Amino acid sequence: MTLVVGLGNPGSQYEKTRHNVGFMLVDLILNSNFKDVTSSKFQGELFKFGDLLLLKPTTFMNLSGQSVKAVNDFYKPNRIIVVHDDLDLSFGVVKFKKGGSSGGHNGLKSIDNLIGADYERIRIGIGRSKITGESAVTNHVLGEFNNDEKVGLDKILNYCLKAFNELIISDIDIISQKFSSKKGIL
C-alpha cells in the first residue's frame, strides 16, 4: 500500500497559497475512482483506490505529522510519498528524493518527529527570492501566487502529475533522474 500525503493548511483562506501546493497536486490526482474513507481519527481527508491512499491533513501545517502518523498506524503502508512546497527551490523547480532533513519546513519536521524521515518527497519550488526574516518567510509561504506565477502553476502541477503517475509504479531514483529540474520547467 502507498500513502500519498499532500501538505497544506485547511480552510478557504489558504486554498490558493504557496504553502498549499501539496494539496493542489493531491486534488489534481483525485478522480471519481477514489473512495472517501475520511474518519476523525485520521485528522484529515483520506481517499482510497486499490492500494493507493491520498491524504490531505486537516491539521495545520505544523501538526501534519499527527494525521500522517494516524493513517500510517492504521493502514501500515509500505511506501509514503509526501508532496510539499520548498522555499529553497526556485519557482518552477521540482525535485524528487527519499529521506533527508526537513530543511526548516515545519510540516516535514512534524512528520519526521512522529514517523521518521525515511519517506519519498515531491518537492515543488515556490522560491524565496530576497526574503529574509521569519515574518517575511511566513508571509511569503502563506501568500497567494503572484500573477506571473499563476500563469505557470498549472504547467508545474501537470508536470508533477505526470511524474507522480510514473512514480507510483516505479522507483524514486529513476523518477528523480527523469523529472527533477535544476532550472525549472517553465
Short mmCIF file of C-alpha atoms in Angstrom, two decimals:
data_model
loop_
_atom_site.label_atom_id
_atom_site.label_comp_id
_atom_site.label_asym_id
_atom_site.label_seq_id
_atom_site.Cartn_x
_atom_site.Cartn_y
_atom_site.Cartn_z
CA MET A 1 0.00 0.00 0.00
CA THR A 2 1.20 3.53 -0.83
CA LEU A 3 0.25 6.62 1.16
CA VAL A 4 0.50 9.93 -0.68
CA VAL A 5 0.34 12.99 1.57
CA GLY A 6 -0.23 16.47 0.19
CA LEU A 7 0.82 19.13 2.68
CA GLY A 8 -1.11 22.33 3.14
CA ASN A 9 -3.32 24.24 5.52
CA PRO A 10 -7.08 23.67 5.83
CA GLY A 11 -9.54 26.45 5.10
CA SER A 12 -10.52 28.54 2.13
CA GLN A 13 -8.23 31.42 3.17
CA TYR A 14 -5.20 29.16 2.47
CA GLU A 15 -6.56 27.37 -0.59
CA LYS A 16 -4.50 29.26 -3.20
CA THR A 17 -1.37 29.92 -1.15
CA ARG A 18 2.15 28.74 -1.93
CA HIS A 19 2.13 26.53 1.18
CA ASN A 20 -0.77 24.53 -0.30
CA VAL A 21 0.84 23.18 -3.47
CA GLY A 22 0.79 19.72 -1.85
CA PHE A 23 -3.00 19.93 -1.54
CA MET A 24 -3.20 21.25 -5.11
CA LEU A 25 -1.40 18.22 -6.53
CA VAL A 26 -3.49 15.75 -4.50
CA ASP A 27 -6.64 17.48 -5.77
CA LEU A 28 -5.35 17.01 -9.33
CA ILE A 29 -4.72 13.30 -8.69
CA LEU A 30 -8.17 12.67 -7.21
CA ASN A 31 -10.88 11.43 -9.52
CA SER A 32 -14.15 9.53 -9.23
CA ASN A 33 -12.34 6.23 -8.71
CA PHE A 34 -11.28 7.23 -5.20
CA LYS A 35 -13.49 6.32 -2.28
CA ASP A 36 -13.64 8.83 0.58
CA VAL A 37 -12.57 6.95 3.72
CA THR A 38 -12.21 10.05 5.89
CA SER A 39 -12.52 9.45 9.62
CA SER A 40 -11.99 11.83 12.52
CA LYS A 41 -9.23 9.53 13.81
CA PHE A 42 -7.16 10.33 10.70
CA GLN A 43 -7.30 14.12 11.25
CA GLY A 44 -7.52 14.65 7.51
CA GLU A 45 -9.34 13.99 4.28
CA LEU A 46 -8.42 10.44 3.20
CA PHE A 47 -9.23 8.83 -0.13
CA LYS A 48 -8.58 5.24 -1.23
CA PHE A 49 -8.33 3.49 -4.58
CA GLY A 50 -6.99 -0.05 -4.52
CA ASP A 51 -3.63 0.08 -2.74
CA LEU A 52 -3.31 3.86 -3.05
CA LEU A 53 -4.25 6.27 -0.25
CA LEU A 54 -4.34 10.05 -0.73
CA LEU A 55 -4.26 12.23 2.39
CA LYS A 56 -4.80 15.93 2.94
CA PRO A 57 -4.26 16.58 6.68
CA THR A 58 -6.82 18.89 8.26
CA THR A 59 -4.39 19.80 11.00
CA PHE A 60 -2.45 22.94 10.28
CA MET A 61 0.91 22.50 8.55
CA ASN A 62 2.93 22.44 11.79
CA LEU A 63 0.92 19.43 13.02
CA SER A 64 0.74 17.44 9.76
CA GLY A 65 2.64 14.57 11.36
CA GLN A 66 -0.32 13.77 13.61
CA SER A 67 -2.51 12.98 10.61
CA VAL A 68 0.25 11.09 8.78
CA LYS A 69 1.00 9.03 11.90
CA ALA A 70 -2.69 8.16 12.42
CA VAL A 71 -3.06 6.90 8.83
CA ASN A 72 0.34 5.18 8.95
CA ASP A 73 -0.52 3.38 12.19
CA PHE A 74 -3.90 2.21 10.86
CA TYR A 75 -3.02 1.18 7.27
CA LYS A 76 0.70 0.45 7.71
CA PRO A 77 1.68 1.45 4.15
CA ASN A 78 4.97 0.13 2.85
CA ARG A 79 5.60 3.40 0.98
CA ILE A 80 4.92 7.04 1.87
CA ILE A 81 5.22 9.92 -0.59
CA VAL A 82 4.92 13.49 0.73
CA VAL A 83 4.20 16.38 -1.66
CA HIS A 84 5.25 19.77 -0.34
CA ASP A 85 6.30 23.29 -1.16
CA ASP A 86 10.01 24.07 -0.95
CA LEU A 87 11.11 27.61 -0.22
CA ASP A 88 14.73 26.84 -1.08
CA LEU A 89 13.92 25.79 -4.65
CA SER A 90 13.20 28.47 -7.24
CA PHE A 91 9.65 28.72 -8.51
CA GLY A 92 9.15 26.01 -11.15
CA VAL A 93 11.93 23.75 -9.92
CA VAL A 94 10.76 20.25 -8.97
CA LYS A 95 12.86 17.64 -7.20
CA PHE A 96 12.28 14.08 -6.07
CA LYS A 97 14.17 12.36 -3.27
CA LYS A 98 13.93 9.91 -0.42
CA GLY A 99 14.78 10.86 3.14
CA GLY A 100 16.85 13.80 4.24
CA SER A 101 16.29 16.73 6.53
CA SER A 102 13.20 18.88 6.83
CA GLY A 103 15.11 21.90 5.52
CA GLY A 104 13.24 24.01 8.06
CA HIS A 105 9.80 23.02 6.66
CA ASN A 106 7.51 22.75 9.69
CA GLY A 107 5.19 20.19 8.07
CA LEU A 108 8.13 17.89 7.38
CA LYS A 109 9.53 18.46 10.89
CA SER A 110 6.21 17.32 12.32
CA ILE A 111 6.20 14.17 10.18
CA ASP A 112 9.86 13.44 10.91
CA ASN A 113 9.26 13.73 14.67
CA LEU A 114 6.41 11.20 14.59
CA ILE A 115 7.32 8.62 11.93
CA GLY A 116 10.93 9.39 10.95
CA ALA A 117 12.33 10.89 7.77
CA ASP A 118 12.60 7.80 5.56
CA TYR A 119 9.88 8.65 3.05
CA GLU A 120 9.79 9.86 -0.54
CA ARG A 121 9.31 13.53 -1.34
CA ILE A 122 8.00 15.52 -4.25
CA ARG A 123 9.47 18.99 -3.65
CA ILE A 124 7.80 21.82 -5.55
CA GLY A 125 9.78 25.06 -5.59
CA ILE A 126 7.96 28.21 -4.52
CA GLY A 127 11.08 30.41 -4.44
CA ARG A 128 12.50 32.63 -1.78
CA SER A 129 13.99 35.43 -3.88
CA LYS A 130 15.24 38.10 -1.44
CA ILE A 131 13.11 37.12 1.53
CA THR A 132 14.80 37.26 4.91
CA GLY A 133 13.40 37.09 8.41
CA GLU A 134 10.81 34.77 9.86
CA SER A 135 7.77 37.02 9.36
CA ALA A 136 8.68 37.69 5.72
CA VAL A 137 9.05 33.95 5.10
CA THR A 138 5.68 33.29 6.76
CA ASN A 139 4.02 35.99 4.66
CA HIS A 140 5.57 34.53 1.51
CA VAL A 141 4.53 30.91 2.06
CA LEU A 142 1.05 31.91 3.25
CA GLY A 143 0.65 34.37 0.39
CA GLU A 144 -1.03 33.61 -2.90
CA PHE A 145 0.97 33.14 -6.05
CA ASN A 146 1.55 36.38 -7.94
CA ASN A 147 0.10 36.83 -11.43
CA ASP A 148 3.25 35.65 -13.22
CA GLU A 149 3.41 32.54 -11.02
CA LYS A 150 -0.27 31.75 -11.55
CA VAL A 151 0.39 31.52 -15.30
CA GLY A 152 2.99 28.77 -14.76
CA LEU A 153 1.37 26.97 -11.82
CA ASP A 154 -0.92 24.73 -13.93
CA LYS A 155 2.05 23.67 -16.06
CA ILE A 156 4.09 22.84 -12.94
CA LEU A 157 1.25 20.85 -11.35
CA ASN A 158 0.56 18.91 -14.56
CA TYR A 159 4.29 18.14 -14.86
CA CYS A 160 4.22 16.85 -11.26
CA LEU A 161 1.10 14.80 -12.03
CA LYS A 162 2.86 13.12 -14.95
CA ALA A 163 5.88 12.40 -12.74
CA PHE A 164 3.63 11.12 -9.94
CA ASN A 165 1.82 8.73 -12.28
CA GLU A 166 5.17 7.18 -13.17
CA LEU A 167 6.46 7.33 -9.58
CA ILE A 168 3.70 5.14 -8.15
CA ILE A 169 4.70 2.30 -10.50
CA SER A 170 8.42 2.98 -10.44
CA ASP A 171 11.36 3.89 -8.24
CA ILE A 172 12.18 7.30 -6.72
CA ASP A 173 15.75 7.23 -8.09
CA ILE A 174 14.55 6.64 -11.66
CA ILE A 175 11.92 9.37 -11.35
CA SER A 176 14.44 11.76 -9.78
CA GLN A 177 16.76 11.35 -12.77
CA LYS A 178 13.93 11.69 -15.27
CA PHE A 179 11.86 14.50 -13.75
CA SER A 180 13.98 16.58 -11.35
CA SER A 181 14.58 20.01 -12.83
CA LYS A 182 17.52 22.22 -11.90
CA LYS A 183 16.44 25.36 -13.74
CA GLY A 184 12.68 24.92 -13.56
CA ILE A 185 10.20 23.57 -16.03
CA LEU A 186 8.85 26.93 -17.23
#
